[in-house]
């Protein structure tokens, strides 16, 4: 069977890959580009190049959302994310925006990353720990492992509709990370921080972020209560001042005489 134009075959799975020339290295900033492939009917693959900024990441997430709406419709799907060509660390706010947007995608079965730097690996693992993803989150070594993992997840999801809910629990990989960090000593070489140092920094930052969000929520609730109290007191004051106003005297109607009709 002949494939449509711009359709290729996956060397790992033999599945068809749709690649629109307009999706090749689209610029989303001065030094950030993304390419998109659709593999079969349930896999979205994005290749990232350069240095993502928050603004660039926001535009990419909107762009991929439009592709999901157009090509996946209401089908469950897996998003494979290739960071092989990302050499610099992604800004913290950009990483948080990616997590927020991925969590809002109800059809997504899994996010599978490959090509991550050591810092990004830690970031994904710790992000998964703090944000309790409603889908499977995996880190693989390369495209081959990512595709093999995607097929396993798709097969499992067909056999067991509760697999997504089951995989929300903290997985063994993250548990191993915490156990490893507990046994490591901080690096004394500030020029080359080790995994322990990077993890501690990320964890502290996530805790600070959650505390700030909690503090902000408390301020909003406090303002709402104050607003309710002020409105209640204003209403009582209005009733009180109305009670002090002199009431208009009622004019008595003259009594009619006996001879009056």
PDB file of C-alpha atoms in Angstrom:
ATOM      1  CA  UNK A   1       0.000   0.000   0.000  1.00  0.00           C
ATOM      2  CA  UNK A   2       1.425   3.381  -1.027  1.00  0.00           C
ATOM      3  CA  UNK A   3       1.757   6.065   1.630  1.00  0.00           C
ATOM      4  CA  UNK A   4       0.408   9.624   1.213  1.00  0.00           C
ATOM      5  CA  UNK A   5       2.905  12.411   0.386  1.00  0.00           C
ATOM      6  CA  UNK A   6       5.095  13.502   3.310  1.00  0.00           C
ATOM      7  CA  UNK A   7       4.489  10.160   5.042  1.00  0.00           C
ATOM      8  CA  UNK A   8       7.438   7.997   6.095  1.00  0.00           C
ATOM      9  CA  UNK A   9       7.884   4.730   7.937  1.00  0.00           C
ATOM     10  CA  UNK A  10       9.171   4.450  11.508  1.00  0.00           C
ATOM     11  CA  UNK A  11      12.371   2.345  11.441  1.00  0.00           C
ATOM     12  CA  UNK A  12      11.615   0.925  14.886  1.00  0.00           C
ATOM     13  CA  UNK A  13       7.932   0.007  14.652  1.00  0.00           C
ATOM     14  CA  UNK A  14       7.106   0.147  10.948  1.00  0.00           C
ATOM     15  CA  UNK A  15       4.284   2.599  11.712  1.00  0.00           C
ATOM     16  CA  UNK A  16       3.587   5.468   9.282  1.00  0.00           C
ATOM     17  CA  UNK A  17       4.988   8.906  10.180  1.00  0.00           C
ATOM     18  CA  UNK A  18       3.229  12.012   8.900  1.00  0.00           C
ATOM     19  CA  UNK A  19       5.604  14.963   8.514  1.00  0.00           C
ATOM     20  CA  UNK A  20       4.218  18.204   7.138  1.00  0.00           C
ATOM     21  CA  UNK A  21       7.001  20.384   5.637  1.00  0.00           C
ATOM     22  CA  UNK A  22       5.391  23.346   7.406  1.00  0.00           C
ATOM     23  CA  UNK A  23       6.124  21.623  10.719  1.00  0.00           C
ATOM     24  CA  UNK A  24       9.886  21.411  10.134  1.00  0.00           C
ATOM     25  CA  UNK A  25      11.978  23.531  12.513  1.00  0.00           C
ATOM     26  CA  UNK A  26       9.351  26.193  13.106  1.00  0.00           C
ATOM     27  CA  UNK A  27      10.829  29.217  14.848  1.00  0.00           C
ATOM     28  CA  UNK A  28       9.346  30.113  18.233  1.00  0.00           C
ATOM     29  CA  UNK A  29      11.893  32.700  19.272  1.00  0.00           C
ATOM     30  CA  UNK A  30      15.320  34.003  18.378  1.00  0.00           C
ATOM     31  CA  UNK A  31      17.034  30.694  19.187  1.00  0.00           C
ATOM     32  CA  UNK A  32      14.280  28.113  19.610  1.00  0.00           C
ATOM     33  CA  UNK A  33      12.801  25.824  16.947  1.00  0.00           C
ATOM     34  CA  UNK A  34      10.494  22.821  17.006  1.00  0.00           C
ATOM     35  CA  UNK A  35       9.671  20.091  14.489  1.00  0.00           C
ATOM     36  CA  UNK A  36       6.567  17.911  14.715  1.00  0.00           C
ATOM     37  CA  UNK A  37       5.781  14.358  13.545  1.00  0.00           C
ATOM     38  CA  UNK A  38       2.601  12.324  13.938  1.00  0.00           C
ATOM     39  CA  UNK A  39       3.239   8.589  14.220  1.00  0.00           C
ATOM     40  CA  UNK A  40       0.300   6.363  13.366  1.00  0.00           C
ATOM     41  CA  UNK A  41      -2.920   7.541  15.031  1.00  0.00           C
ATOM     42  CA  UNK A  42      -1.895   7.969  18.679  1.00  0.00           C
ATOM     43  CA  UNK A  43       1.661   9.305  18.957  1.00  0.00           C
ATOM     44  CA  UNK A  44       2.821  12.928  18.761  1.00  0.00           C
ATOM     45  CA  UNK A  45       6.593  13.461  18.451  1.00  0.00           C
ATOM     46  CA  UNK A  46       8.179  16.893  18.915  1.00  0.00           C
ATOM     47  CA  UNK A  47      11.870  17.689  18.339  1.00  0.00           C
ATOM     48  CA  UNK A  48      13.227  20.735  20.196  1.00  0.00           C
ATOM     49  CA  UNK A  49      16.246  22.774  19.103  1.00  0.00           C
ATOM     50  CA  UNK A  50      18.131  25.667  20.711  1.00  0.00           C
ATOM     51  CA  UNK A  51      17.273  27.480  23.929  1.00  0.00           C
ATOM     52  CA  UNK A  52      13.568  27.682  24.878  1.00  0.00           C
ATOM     53  CA  UNK A  53      12.268  30.829  26.553  1.00  0.00           C
ATOM     54  CA  UNK A  54       9.007  31.108  28.486  1.00  0.00           C
ATOM     55  CA  UNK A  55       7.384  33.020  25.617  1.00  0.00           C
ATOM     56  CA  UNK A  56       8.626  30.462  23.096  1.00  0.00           C
ATOM     57  CA  UNK A  57       7.381  27.532  25.166  1.00  0.00           C
ATOM     58  CA  UNK A  58       3.962  29.174  25.542  1.00  0.00           C
ATOM     59  CA  UNK A  59       3.664  29.476  21.760  1.00  0.00           C
ATOM     60  CA  UNK A  60       4.827  25.887  21.219  1.00  0.00           C
ATOM     61  CA  UNK A  61       2.233  24.513  23.633  1.00  0.00           C
ATOM     62  CA  UNK A  62      -0.527  26.433  21.846  1.00  0.00           C
ATOM     63  CA  UNK A  63       0.743  25.142  18.501  1.00  0.00           C
ATOM     64  CA  UNK A  64       0.874  21.497  19.612  1.00  0.00           C
ATOM     65  CA  UNK A  65      -2.593  21.846  21.175  1.00  0.00           C
ATOM     66  CA  UNK A  66      -3.961  22.886  17.771  1.00  0.00           C
ATOM     67  CA  UNK A  67      -2.357  19.815  16.154  1.00  0.00           C
ATOM     68  CA  UNK A  68      -3.820  17.537  18.835  1.00  0.00           C
ATOM     69  CA  UNK A  69      -7.288  19.012  18.296  1.00  0.00           C
ATOM     70  CA  UNK A  70      -6.977  18.547  14.535  1.00  0.00           C
ATOM     71  CA  UNK A  71      -5.388  15.087  14.240  1.00  0.00           C
ATOM     72  CA  UNK A  72      -6.186  13.202  17.449  1.00  0.00           C
ATOM     73  CA  UNK A  73      -9.672  14.535  18.120  1.00  0.00           C
ATOM     74  CA  UNK A  74     -11.011  12.502  21.075  1.00  0.00           C
ATOM     75  CA  UNK A  75      -8.495   9.644  20.831  1.00  0.00           C
ATOM     76  CA  UNK A  76      -6.033   8.984  23.667  1.00  0.00           C
ATOM     77  CA  UNK A  77      -2.456   9.680  22.605  1.00  0.00           C
ATOM     78  CA  UNK A  78       1.174   9.722  23.753  1.00  0.00           C
ATOM     79  CA  UNK A  79       3.490  12.727  23.466  1.00  0.00           C
ATOM     80  CA  UNK A  80       7.164  11.880  22.867  1.00  0.00           C
ATOM     81  CA  UNK A  81       9.439  14.871  23.485  1.00  0.00           C
ATOM     82  CA  UNK A  82      12.968  14.937  22.045  1.00  0.00           C
ATOM     83  CA  UNK A  83      15.371  17.250  23.911  1.00  0.00           C
ATOM     84  CA  UNK A  84      18.561  15.931  22.299  1.00  0.00           C
ATOM     85  CA  UNK A  85      19.348  19.298  20.738  1.00  0.00           C
ATOM     86  CA  UNK A  86      18.582  21.370  23.841  1.00  0.00           C
ATOM     87  CA  UNK A  87      22.024  22.228  25.186  1.00  0.00           C
ATOM     88  CA  UNK A  88      21.193  24.855  27.805  1.00  0.00           C
ATOM     89  CA  UNK A  89      18.948  24.506  30.811  1.00  0.00           C
ATOM     90  CA  UNK A  90      15.311  25.430  30.249  1.00  0.00           C
ATOM     91  CA  UNK A  91      14.161  28.367  32.426  1.00  0.00           C
ATOM     92  CA  UNK A  92      12.214  27.392  35.518  1.00  0.00           C
ATOM     93  CA  UNK A  93       9.020  29.208  34.540  1.00  0.00           C
ATOM     94  CA  UNK A  94       9.114  27.596  31.087  1.00  0.00           C
ATOM     95  CA  UNK A  95       9.390  24.128  32.666  1.00  0.00           C
ATOM     96  CA  UNK A  96       6.460  24.881  34.952  1.00  0.00           C
ATOM     97  CA  UNK A  97       4.376  26.070  32.029  1.00  0.00           C
ATOM     98  CA  UNK A  98       5.037  22.807  30.161  1.00  0.00           C
ATOM     99  CA  UNK A  99       3.916  20.785  33.201  1.00  0.00           C
ATOM    100  CA  UNK A 100       0.792  22.915  33.637  1.00  0.00           C
ATOM    101  CA  UNK A 101      -0.216  22.581  29.983  1.00  0.00           C
ATOM    102  CA  UNK A 102       0.487  18.848  29.806  1.00  0.00           C
ATOM    103  CA  UNK A 103      -1.621  18.255  32.926  1.00  0.00           C
ATOM    104  CA  UNK A 104      -4.556  20.032  31.259  1.00  0.00           C
ATOM    105  CA  UNK A 105      -4.556  17.653  28.268  1.00  0.00           C
ATOM    106  CA  UNK A 106      -7.187  15.113  29.245  1.00  0.00           C
ATOM    107  CA  UNK A 107      -6.570  12.699  26.359  1.00  0.00           C
ATOM    108  CA  UNK A 108      -2.869  12.193  27.046  1.00  0.00           C
ATOM    109  CA  UNK A 109      -1.820   8.734  28.224  1.00  0.00           C
ATOM    110  CA  UNK A 110       1.887   9.482  28.657  1.00  0.00           C
ATOM    111  CA  UNK A 111       4.714  11.981  28.207  1.00  0.00           C
ATOM    112  CA  UNK A 112       7.941  10.246  27.175  1.00  0.00           C
ATOM    113  CA  UNK A 113      11.184  12.253  27.160  1.00  0.00           C
ATOM    114  CA  UNK A 114      14.509  11.369  25.573  1.00  0.00           C
ATOM    115  CA  UNK A 115      17.775  13.188  24.980  1.00  0.00           C
ATOM    116  CA  UNK A 116      17.634  14.896  28.383  1.00  0.00           C
ATOM    117  CA  UNK A 117      20.692  16.462  29.984  1.00  0.00           C
ATOM    118  CA  UNK A 118      21.420  15.384  33.602  1.00  0.00           C
ATOM    119  CA  UNK A 119      19.840  18.611  34.910  1.00  0.00           C
ATOM    120  CA  UNK A 120      16.691  18.140  32.837  1.00  0.00           C
ATOM    121  CA  UNK A 121      16.418  14.513  33.964  1.00  0.00           C
ATOM    122  CA  UNK A 122      16.431  15.656  37.570  1.00  0.00           C
ATOM    123  CA  UNK A 123      13.970  18.403  36.770  1.00  0.00           C
ATOM    124  CA  UNK A 124      11.503  15.975  35.171  1.00  0.00           C
ATOM    125  CA  UNK A 125      11.792  13.493  38.052  1.00  0.00           C
ATOM    126  CA  UNK A 126      11.356  16.135  40.732  1.00  0.00           C
ATOM    127  CA  UNK A 127       8.583  17.827  38.764  1.00  0.00           C
ATOM    128  CA  UNK A 128       6.806  14.475  38.634  1.00  0.00           C
ATOM    129  CA  UNK A 129       7.283  14.056  42.390  1.00  0.00           C
ATOM    130  CA  UNK A 130       5.767  17.454  43.244  1.00  0.00           C
ATOM    131  CA  UNK A 131       3.043  17.693  40.611  1.00  0.00           C
ATOM    132  CA  UNK A 132       1.587  14.136  40.685  1.00  0.00           C
ATOM    133  CA  UNK A 133       1.018  13.849  36.932  1.00  0.00           C
ATOM    134  CA  UNK A 134      -2.343  12.367  35.841  1.00  0.00           C
ATOM    135  CA  UNK A 135      -0.505  10.394  33.139  1.00  0.00           C
ATOM    136  CA  UNK A 136       2.579   8.209  32.781  1.00  0.00           C
ATOM    137  CA  UNK A 137       5.862  10.163  32.702  1.00  0.00           C
ATOM    138  CA  UNK A 138       8.943   8.365  31.406  1.00  0.00           C
ATOM    139  CA  UNK A 139      12.572   9.195  30.660  1.00  0.00           C
ATOM    140  CA  UNK A 140      14.164   7.041  27.958  1.00  0.00           C
ATOM    141  CA  UNK A 141      17.620   6.959  26.426  1.00  0.00           C
ATOM    142  CA  UNK A 142      16.731   7.443  22.747  1.00  0.00           C
ATOM    143  CA  UNK A 143      14.058   7.315  20.050  1.00  0.00           C
ATOM    144  CA  UNK A 144      14.066   3.517  19.892  1.00  0.00           C
ATOM    145  CA  UNK A 145      13.379   3.097  23.606  1.00  0.00           C
ATOM    146  CA  UNK A 146      10.780   5.875  23.523  1.00  0.00           C
ATOM    147  CA  UNK A 147       8.843   4.210  20.699  1.00  0.00           C
ATOM    148  CA  UNK A 148       9.017   0.760  22.295  1.00  0.00           C
ATOM    149  CA  UNK A 149       7.749   2.225  25.578  1.00  0.00           C
ATOM    150  CA  UNK A 150       4.927   4.066  23.781  1.00  0.00           C
ATOM    151  CA  UNK A 151       3.675   0.839  22.177  1.00  0.00           C
ATOM    152  CA  UNK A 152       3.703  -0.949  25.543  1.00  0.00           C
ATOM    153  CA  UNK A 153       1.649   1.849  27.132  1.00  0.00           C
ATOM    154  CA  UNK A 154      -0.818   1.896  24.232  1.00  0.00           C
ATOM    155  CA  UNK A 155      -1.290  -1.875  24.469  1.00  0.00           C
ATOM    156  CA  UNK A 156      -1.726  -1.719  28.249  1.00  0.00           C
ATOM    157  CA  UNK A 157      -4.257   1.104  27.986  1.00  0.00           C
ATOM    158  CA  UNK A 158      -6.353  -0.968  25.588  1.00  0.00           C
ATOM    159  CA  UNK A 159      -6.362  -3.959  27.936  1.00  0.00           C
ATOM    160  CA  UNK A 160      -6.791  -1.992  31.159  1.00  0.00           C
ATOM    161  CA  UNK A 161      -8.723   1.303  31.089  1.00  0.00           C
ATOM    162  CA  UNK A 162      -7.537   2.072  34.647  1.00  0.00           C
ATOM    163  CA  UNK A 163      -3.824   2.045  33.763  1.00  0.00           C
ATOM    164  CA  UNK A 164      -3.595   5.842  33.646  1.00  0.00           C
ATOM    165  CA  UNK A 165      -5.087   6.130  37.135  1.00  0.00           C
ATOM    166  CA  UNK A 166      -2.735   3.426  38.463  1.00  0.00           C
ATOM    167  CA  UNK A 167       0.354   5.153  37.080  1.00  0.00           C
ATOM    168  CA  UNK A 168      -0.373   8.391  38.929  1.00  0.00           C
ATOM    169  CA  UNK A 169       1.294   6.878  42.007  1.00  0.00           C
ATOM    170  CA  UNK A 170       4.923   7.780  42.603  1.00  0.00           C
ATOM    171  CA  UNK A 171       6.887   5.308  40.467  1.00  0.00           C
ATOM    172  CA  UNK A 172       9.936   3.221  41.325  1.00  0.00           C
ATOM    173  CA  UNK A 173      12.298   5.456  39.356  1.00  0.00           C
ATOM    174  CA  UNK A 174      11.549   8.493  41.485  1.00  0.00           C
ATOM    175  CA  UNK A 175      11.753   6.406  44.664  1.00  0.00           C
ATOM    176  CA  UNK A 176      15.199   5.205  43.590  1.00  0.00           C
ATOM    177  CA  UNK A 177      16.236   8.820  42.964  1.00  0.00           C
ATOM    178  CA  UNK A 178      15.270   9.855  46.490  1.00  0.00           C
ATOM    179  CA  UNK A 179      17.061   6.846  47.976  1.00  0.00           C
ATOM    180  CA  UNK A 180      20.201   7.618  45.967  1.00  0.00           C
ATOM    181  CA  UNK A 181      20.211  11.282  46.963  1.00  0.00           C
ATOM    182  CA  UNK A 182      19.825  10.365  50.620  1.00  0.00           C
ATOM    183  CA  UNK A 183      23.088   8.421  50.438  1.00  0.00           C
ATOM    184  CA  UNK A 184      25.068  11.041  48.520  1.00  0.00           C
ATOM    185  CA  UNK A 185      27.148  13.777  50.047  1.00  0.00           C
ATOM    186  CA  UNK A 186      27.033  17.338  48.699  1.00  0.00           C
ATOM    187  CA  UNK A 187      29.756  18.155  46.187  1.00  0.00           C
ATOM    188  CA  UNK A 188      32.604  20.296  47.477  1.00  0.00           C
ATOM    189  CA  UNK A 189      33.442  21.506  43.986  1.00  0.00           C
ATOM    190  CA  UNK A 190      31.187  24.504  43.334  1.00  0.00           C
ATOM    191  CA  UNK A 191      32.336  24.716  39.738  1.00  0.00           C
ATOM    192  CA  UNK A 192      30.805  21.323  38.923  1.00  0.00           C
ATOM    193  CA  UNK A 193      27.778  20.622  41.099  1.00  0.00           C
ATOM    194  CA  UNK A 194      26.811  16.997  41.395  1.00  0.00           C
ATOM    195  CA  UNK A 195      23.364  15.402  41.161  1.00  0.00           C
ATOM    196  CA  UNK A 196      22.789  15.898  44.880  1.00  0.00           C
ATOM    197  CA  UNK A 197      23.397  19.646  44.675  1.00  0.00           C
ATOM    198  CA  UNK A 198      21.190  20.082  41.618  1.00  0.00           C
ATOM    199  CA  UNK A 199      18.407  18.021  43.145  1.00  0.00           C
ATOM    200  CA  UNK A 200      18.482  19.933  46.432  1.00  0.00           C
ATOM    201  CA  UNK A 201      18.340  23.218  44.534  1.00  0.00           C
ATOM    202  CA  UNK A 202      15.378  22.068  42.456  1.00  0.00           C
ATOM    203  CA  UNK A 203      13.540  20.671  45.484  1.00  0.00           C
ATOM    204  CA  UNK A 204      14.066  23.889  47.456  1.00  0.00           C
ATOM    205  CA  UNK A 205      12.802  25.893  44.518  1.00  0.00           C
ATOM    206  CA  UNK A 206       9.693  23.724  44.126  1.00  0.00           C
ATOM    207  CA  UNK A 207       8.945  23.956  47.857  1.00  0.00           C
ATOM    208  CA  UNK A 208       9.331  27.738  47.734  1.00  0.00           C
ATOM    209  CA  UNK A 209       7.039  27.892  44.705  1.00  0.00           C
ATOM    210  CA  UNK A 210       4.354  25.798  46.442  1.00  0.00           C
ATOM    211  CA  UNK A 211       4.635  27.921  49.593  1.00  0.00           C
ATOM    212  CA  UNK A 212       4.197  31.084  47.533  1.00  0.00           C
ATOM    213  CA  UNK A 213       1.102  29.622  45.852  1.00  0.00           C
ATOM    214  CA  UNK A 214      -0.303  28.588  49.240  1.00  0.00           C
ATOM    215  CA  UNK A 215       0.407  32.052  50.675  1.00  0.00           C
ATOM    216  CA  UNK A 216      -1.283  33.682  47.696  1.00  0.00           C
ATOM    217  CA  UNK A 217      -4.345  31.453  48.138  1.00  0.00           C
ATOM    218  CA  UNK A 218      -4.524  32.402  51.811  1.00  0.00           C
ATOM    219  CA  UNK A 219      -4.367  36.109  50.907  1.00  0.00           C
ATOM    220  CA  UNK A 220      -7.199  35.686  48.418  1.00  0.00           C
ATOM    221  CA  UNK A 221      -9.344  33.872  51.002  1.00  0.00           C
ATOM    222  CA  UNK A 222      -8.563  36.528  53.630  1.00  0.00           C
ATOM    223  CA  UNK A 223      -9.559  39.336  51.265  1.00  0.00           C
ATOM    224  CA  UNK A 224     -12.784  37.504  50.427  1.00  0.00           C
ATOM    225  CA  UNK A 225     -13.635  37.167  54.128  1.00  0.00           C
ATOM    226  CA  UNK A 226     -12.801  40.829  54.755  1.00  0.00           C
ATOM    227  CA  UNK A 227     -14.965  41.856  51.835  1.00  0.00           C
ATOM    228  CA  UNK A 228     -17.836  39.822  53.247  1.00  0.00           C
ATOM    229  CA  UNK A 229     -17.390  41.385  56.705  1.00  0.00           C
ATOM    230  CA  UNK A 230     -17.234  44.916  55.265  1.00  0.00           C
ATOM    231  CA  UNK A 231     -20.365  44.373  53.187  1.00  0.00           C
ATOM    232  CA  UNK A 232     -22.183  42.997  56.239  1.00  0.00           C
ATOM    233  CA  UNK A 233     -21.164  45.970  58.396  1.00  0.00           C
ATOM    234  CA  UNK A 234     -22.095  48.424  55.654  1.00  0.00           C
ATOM    235  CA  UNK A 235     -25.529  46.854  55.468  1.00  0.00           C
ATOM    236  CA  UNK A 236     -25.947  47.088  59.252  1.00  0.00           C
ATOM    237  CA  UNK A 237     -24.809  50.717  59.158  1.00  0.00           C
ATOM    238  CA  UNK A 238     -27.317  51.478  56.419  1.00  0.00           C
ATOM    239  CA  UNK A 239     -30.136  49.953  58.461  1.00  0.00           C
ATOM    240  CA  UNK A 240     -28.998  51.870  61.563  1.00  0.00           C
ATOM    241  CA  UNK A 241     -28.846  55.236  59.794  1.00  0.00           C
ATOM    242  CA  UNK A 242     -32.236  54.642  58.225  1.00  0.00           C
ATOM    243  CA  UNK A 243     -33.631  53.988  61.704  1.00  0.00           C
ATOM    244  CA  UNK A 244     -32.408  57.439  62.853  1.00  0.00           C
ATOM    245  CA  UNK A 245     -34.166  59.331  60.090  1.00  0.00           C
ATOM    246  CA  UNK A 246     -37.353  61.123  61.203  1.00  0.00           C
ATOM    247  CA  UNK A 247     -40.383  59.305  60.000  1.00  0.00           C
ATOM    248  CA  UNK A 248     -42.884  61.397  58.003  1.00  0.00           C
ATOM    249  CA  UNK A 249     -46.017  62.267  60.013  1.00  0.00           C
ATOM    250  CA  UNK A 250     -49.217  60.783  58.750  1.00  0.00           C
ATOM    251  CA  UNK A 251     -51.854  63.423  57.983  1.00  0.00           C
ATOM    252  CA  UNK A 252     -55.171  62.648  59.552  1.00  0.00           C
ATOM    253  CA  UNK A 253     -58.162  62.784  57.256  1.00  0.00           C
ATOM    254  CA  UNK A 254     -60.914  65.126  58.480  1.00  0.00           C
ATOM    255  CA  UNK A 255     -63.934  63.323  59.862  1.00  0.00           C
ATOM    256  CA  UNK A 256     -67.064  63.584  57.799  1.00  0.00           C
ATOM    257  CA  UNK A 257     -70.144  65.117  59.340  1.00  0.00           C
ATOM    258  CA  UNK A 258     -73.442  63.380  59.573  1.00  0.00           C
ATOM    259  CA  UNK A 259     -74.915  65.420  56.721  1.00  0.00           C
ATOM    260  CA  UNK A 260     -72.000  64.834  54.394  1.00  0.00           C
ATOM    261  CA  UNK A 261     -72.273  62.208  51.737  1.00  0.00           C
TER     262      UNK A 261
END
